[in-house]
Amino acid sequence: MTTYLRDMADDREAPIVRYAKAVRHFLGNKRPLFPDESLLPGTTTSKVFGAPVYPELTGMLIWPELDTISNRKDNPQYLSPKDAAILAHNVFPYWMERNILERTRKEYHDPRCLKLFEKLVFFITSKPGAVSHTIPWYEQIITYGTEGIMAQAQNRQERLGAKDNLTAEQKAQFDFYEAVQIALDGVGAYSRNLAQQAKVLAATERDLKQKDNLLEMARICSTIPMKPATGFREALTALWIAQIAVHAENINMAISPGRVDQYLYPYYQKDIASGVLSRKDALELVGCFWLKLNDNTNLVPNTAEKLFGGAGSVPAVTLGGITPEGTDAVNDLTWLFLRATELLKLRDPNVNARYHHEVNSDAYLERVSEVIAETRAIPAFHNDVTAIRTLEKQGIETADARDFAIIGCVELGSAGRAYDMPAAIIMNLVAPLEMALYQGKRPITKDEQIGPVTANPNEMTSFEQFFDSFKTQLKFVIDEAVTLNNSFGRIHQETMPPALLSALFDGPIANGRDLSRGGAKYNSSGATHVGFADVVDSLNAIEQVVFIDKKFTFNELINGIRNNFEKEKELHAYLVNRAPKYGTSHPVAKKNAQQLISLLFQLYQEHTNYRGGRYRPAFWTMTNHSGLGKLTGALPNGRKAGRNFSSGITPVSQATVELADCLDAVAALNSDEIPGNVAFNLKYTQVKTPEESKEFSALVKTYFQKGGMQVQFNIMNYEMLIRAMEHPEDSMNLLVRVSGYSAWFNDLTRAMKEEIVARTAYDIIDRRAAKYPAEYTGLIPCS
Amino acid sequence: MKYPLVARIQRLSTHDGPGLRDVIFFKGCPLHCLWCHNPENVNAAATMLWFEERCISCGKCQDACPNPGHSKGAQPPVHSNQCTCCGVCADACPALAIERVGRKIEPKDLVSTLLKDKSYFDNSNGGITFSGGEPALWPKYVGNVAQSLKQHGVTVGIETAGYFDLGPFQQLLQPWLDFIFFDLKLYDAKAHQKYTGIDNAQILSNFSILARQMGQRLIPRTPLVPGITDTEENLRHIGALVSKSGAGQWQHLTFNSSYELKWKCMGQAPATFHSGKNDSVNAPQ
Amino acid sequence: MLARFMEDIVNIILIRHFRLKRLATKLKNHVGGEATEEGLKLLLRCMALALCVDNEYRKNLKDFNGRYLFTTKKGPVNVAATCANNKMSVYEKSISDFDVRVDFSDYKAIIDFLIQADVDIIDQMLNQKLSFFGNLNYLYKLGYMTRHLMLKLGIAVS
């Protein structure tokens, strides 16, 4: 890409056209690889399992590590010295002034919001990665082929007339249609190269089965995805090649295939009916697809392991739920995808099961539960009823809302129609809490005045006064984050508009605008939050202990947390045991939890993003809750300095003894105010017998009936996890659920492993927190 | 109507009947089994428990105790044998290391609390199980609650040791029960007296009568206490009794040593059991 | 070829290899000892010399004009480095018009930046040990050059 843009591009061309040509150049020159006996062709990178470098986006983060990334302790990624030198001397220098981060800085003259972002402990944004976290409308390329889409674009371009007579707006549309055709042409070029290479390999292939396989792929790639698919294997191939192609232009973060069991079904059904395909063949193909989705991961700097530990590229697939017409969407292909998941037990794709408790069958519910019990971690469950309603309230038409799929971790979006960018903002909720305690400062940034100077807590006479300060600080941080995201967005519009991805969406071609300019039918940005439970419990503690019980003064509380409770044992015990906890039935806890949800919803929905969409709050955390927790001092809920925060929307580890209370509390949160969805992590000690599996299903169904949005599981007890932590060599295949995605336990940092160990494990028999091993008490946040 | 004290409500249990069940533990039991897993429920009045691992030795319990004469020197104060179980120390403890077990609940309040979990019951064919202690000691109260629950469509069960007056039981409680878990611990009368403190004639008689009336809905259960109830002789006798009674499938309950913790929380040394020898039990001091 | 040969001669005449070796030892000792403001100056001087003597390393300067300023919150470290015309120059003073200004929280943060064993630039930013003003990409480049140099000199632990 760099070679093209630096050496061959015409700077006079519109950015969208220039970039589309770079994509075409890249795809045309991309090595067509067949690294194994997969039934699907091609690879995302040039390696069997690779991390693509996007120097124009965030790739430069790796520059300091080029010599050491191959040998680093956490998540080493092999880079040859030759490639390292190319990056250091040929590629990165070109982008030094040109990547999104730098362009934004210069354009907006070192804005305050950028400086705050750079501290990394208030909020971060994935916007420097441009477009990611979305679900393309792959159905389009399968149904029409690239030639069909190109024809649509050409048609519209011609209707505009000669370029010289157009207004500025129309010229932009003209360029967009031009770019779409160019980029899609590149996809065709890559596919034809694949066909060619397959033929070459087949000629010398001695294994007859593989030879046939290569010849078949050669046949398919000579027309797919240029022409419409005519069968299941062709459809799946088109889908996979499209996924590769999209990654030529866009960063490999959560580009999610969506409702694969829906749009691939007609092809599957046709081939099964005609006898061309057997279920066994289909399962084999699906398995290949699952493996292909695992062929790439993110290129991340060393420190990223602390915040996004163990994550692959998290492409999400979504199964089940209901159709746009409201009927049961579960079909034969759904069962097949579940079977592949159960057999392969992979980190990616991130498999999600939509479940509608009024329409989907109990058999489906129980089958998904079985797969979770078998894999101990996947898939995650999503509640159709709450998801559809919360999207409708965001202005999504009912049929489109029913067609939602999961993006990346847990986020909701109408598949192929919505550009939702859910990781636009990742906000540390503990930051404004501390700023309210310390009048606009935080211990980690020492004496720097970050936010407004709010009232001195020692002079407060009511909890409402403190909550007001917290609101002020929260609003300040949100405003900065939103301003920055909108700034990045505008720069992105001007520099790297994604023509290819836009072509594979429902909306842009009809509207004549690419995704970054709001071409999708629906637009939004997502803001997720770290430390929800810790903040709620801290608010509870302040309200109950200082203002209701009047057991300790605010001054004593703040001194206690400053000292990390070194001498304040009674205060600490009181905060841990007597202050109300989110995840229980205590009215103060329920009130504060809901109040925070409502407040965030209200503050975000006041803002519009640069594409005309609203901001949607969410609560998933990847491993930010661990990375940020390590850096933060003690908190009013009794959490000690340096301990992990809680993950997603989950209550603080070991703070909620009763599973029933925990489920009730999380389900009670108003889902209409959480359009971005949640990650709720539950741990059960085991689910072995058929009875236990049925009870497991019953709990999920009831939790959803009560309004819970999402739930994901780790079916493992403390002892098993501790053994895996102390003896990684014995647990190479242990897959765990982190906070919205799955990871190999061994890939996680020590701190993150400890966080998973410490999560409350509910005993399958008595539904209460299982006994926690005493020697590891130090891992519990509030112990 | 006499009100039993409720020790606790365990929600969504799976070990006390089909599906997900809320289990209500009542205080008061006529038996004093050496292996009791809920020793704090034997006493019908309130009991104090002290959780050593939570104690931070702040002394607030000592300061709060209204009877300083007895509490001084006792560590913790609730383990002194002059403790009146007033519970003031429990309120004063910042670490929740002291618990006063046993509170009075109005039947209608208990019912409405339990009904909050109805959707869990409906989705799992679960319901309510009464346990304790001995719930059959309170046929009027428990029957009242059970009837209310049945009217709301909830299935109701009971776990009993079998030592109660049959008349009131049959009249006030049995009509509302969907199943009974009936404990048969020891067949031999002398052994039963020795290890549980009472004779088993009433128990065996109640069992036979109720088994004929309830059939499969009465499920006999035997806890397998090493060296005491798990002997070949005992199991043979009980097995014979069960097989001609018309009762449902006989369940054996495996023994686990978690019971020891509760005894220690009460300040008493638990008995220990060894399999094989009948007289090998180390009784508590 | 000839140009390189001439360069080698110049290096020998100016005993740059020898000076680099001596400075490298000084730097090594400094990194193993107490943190002071010397660390940064030593690093940059080593870097400047290494850029002279090592052709491969000098590729980093190709077409590169960069101006760096360094400060610490703790003490008066005002060190600057400018890259132009295939050469790096080091100054013990403040400069205006920099591409990036790197602010270390204290001298120890400088040592961490030098060694970067388990601690990298982003980690230092996360821990508030290092902040910057200006073009972050220049800082990344410097980070690469630093680590590369320290590895070559056998000082970095990685």
Short mmCIF file of N, CA and C in Angstrom, two decimals, chain C residues 15-26 45-51 53-54 149 153:
data_model
loop_
_atom_site.label_atom_id
_atom_site.label_comp_id
_atom_site.label_asym_id
_atom_site.label_seq_id
_atom_site.Cartn_x
_atom_site.Cartn_y
_atom_site.Cartn_z
N ILE C 15 38.86 8.88 15.25
CA ILE C 15 38.74 7.84 16.29
C ILE C 15 37.32 7.73 16.83
N ARG C 16 36.38 7.75 15.92
CA ARG C 16 34.98 7.68 16.35
C ARG C 16 34.64 6.32 16.95
N HIS C 17 35.13 5.25 16.34
CA HIS C 17 34.86 3.91 16.87
C HIS C 17 35.27 3.82 18.32
N PHE C 18 36.46 4.34 18.57
CA PHE C 18 37.01 4.27 19.92
C PHE C 18 36.15 5.09 20.88
N ARG C 19 35.79 6.28 20.42
CA ARG C 19 34.97 7.16 21.26
C ARG C 19 33.61 6.53 21.56
N LEU C 20 33.05 5.88 20.53
CA LEU C 20 31.76 5.24 20.73
C LEU C 20 31.88 4.15 21.78
N LYS C 21 32.93 3.36 21.68
CA LYS C 21 33.11 2.27 22.64
C LYS C 21 33.21 2.83 24.06
N ARG C 22 33.93 3.90 24.21
CA ARG C 22 34.12 4.48 25.54
C ARG C 22 32.80 5.02 26.08
N LEU C 23 32.09 5.72 25.21
CA LEU C 23 30.80 6.28 25.62
C LEU C 23 29.81 5.17 25.99
N ALA C 24 29.87 4.08 25.21
CA ALA C 24 28.97 2.97 25.45
C ALA C 24 29.21 2.38 26.84
N THR C 25 30.46 2.27 27.22
CA THR C 25 30.77 1.76 28.56
C THR C 25 30.21 2.68 29.62
N LYS C 26 30.39 3.98 29.37
CA LYS C 26 29.87 4.98 30.32
C LYS C 26 28.35 4.83 30.45
N ARG C 45 24.51 11.01 22.60
CA ARG C 45 25.86 11.11 22.04
C ARG C 45 26.28 9.79 21.42
N CYS C 46 25.95 8.70 22.11
CA CYS C 46 26.22 7.37 21.56
C CYS C 46 25.51 7.22 20.22
N MET C 47 24.25 7.63 20.23
CA MET C 47 23.43 7.49 19.03
C MET C 47 24.05 8.28 17.89
N ALA C 48 24.43 9.51 18.18
CA ALA C 48 25.01 10.37 17.13
C ALA C 48 26.27 9.75 16.55
N LEU C 49 27.11 9.20 17.42
CA LEU C 49 28.34 8.56 16.96
C LEU C 49 28.03 7.30 16.16
N ALA C 50 27.12 6.50 16.70
CA ALA C 50 26.77 5.26 16.01
C ALA C 50 26.23 5.55 14.62
N LEU C 51 25.48 6.64 14.50
CA LEU C 51 24.95 7.01 13.19
C LEU C 51 26.08 7.37 12.23
N VAL C 53 29.24 6.00 12.39
CA VAL C 53 30.13 4.88 12.06
C VAL C 53 29.39 3.71 11.41
N ASP C 54 28.12 3.57 11.65
CA ASP C 54 27.40 2.38 11.17
C ASP C 54 26.53 2.75 9.98
N LEU C 149 19.93 0.56 19.13
CA LEU C 149 21.27 0.92 19.58
C LEU C 149 21.65 0.17 20.86
N LEU C 153 24.69 -2.32 21.41
CA LEU C 153 25.76 -2.07 22.37
C LEU C 153 25.76 -3.09 23.50
#
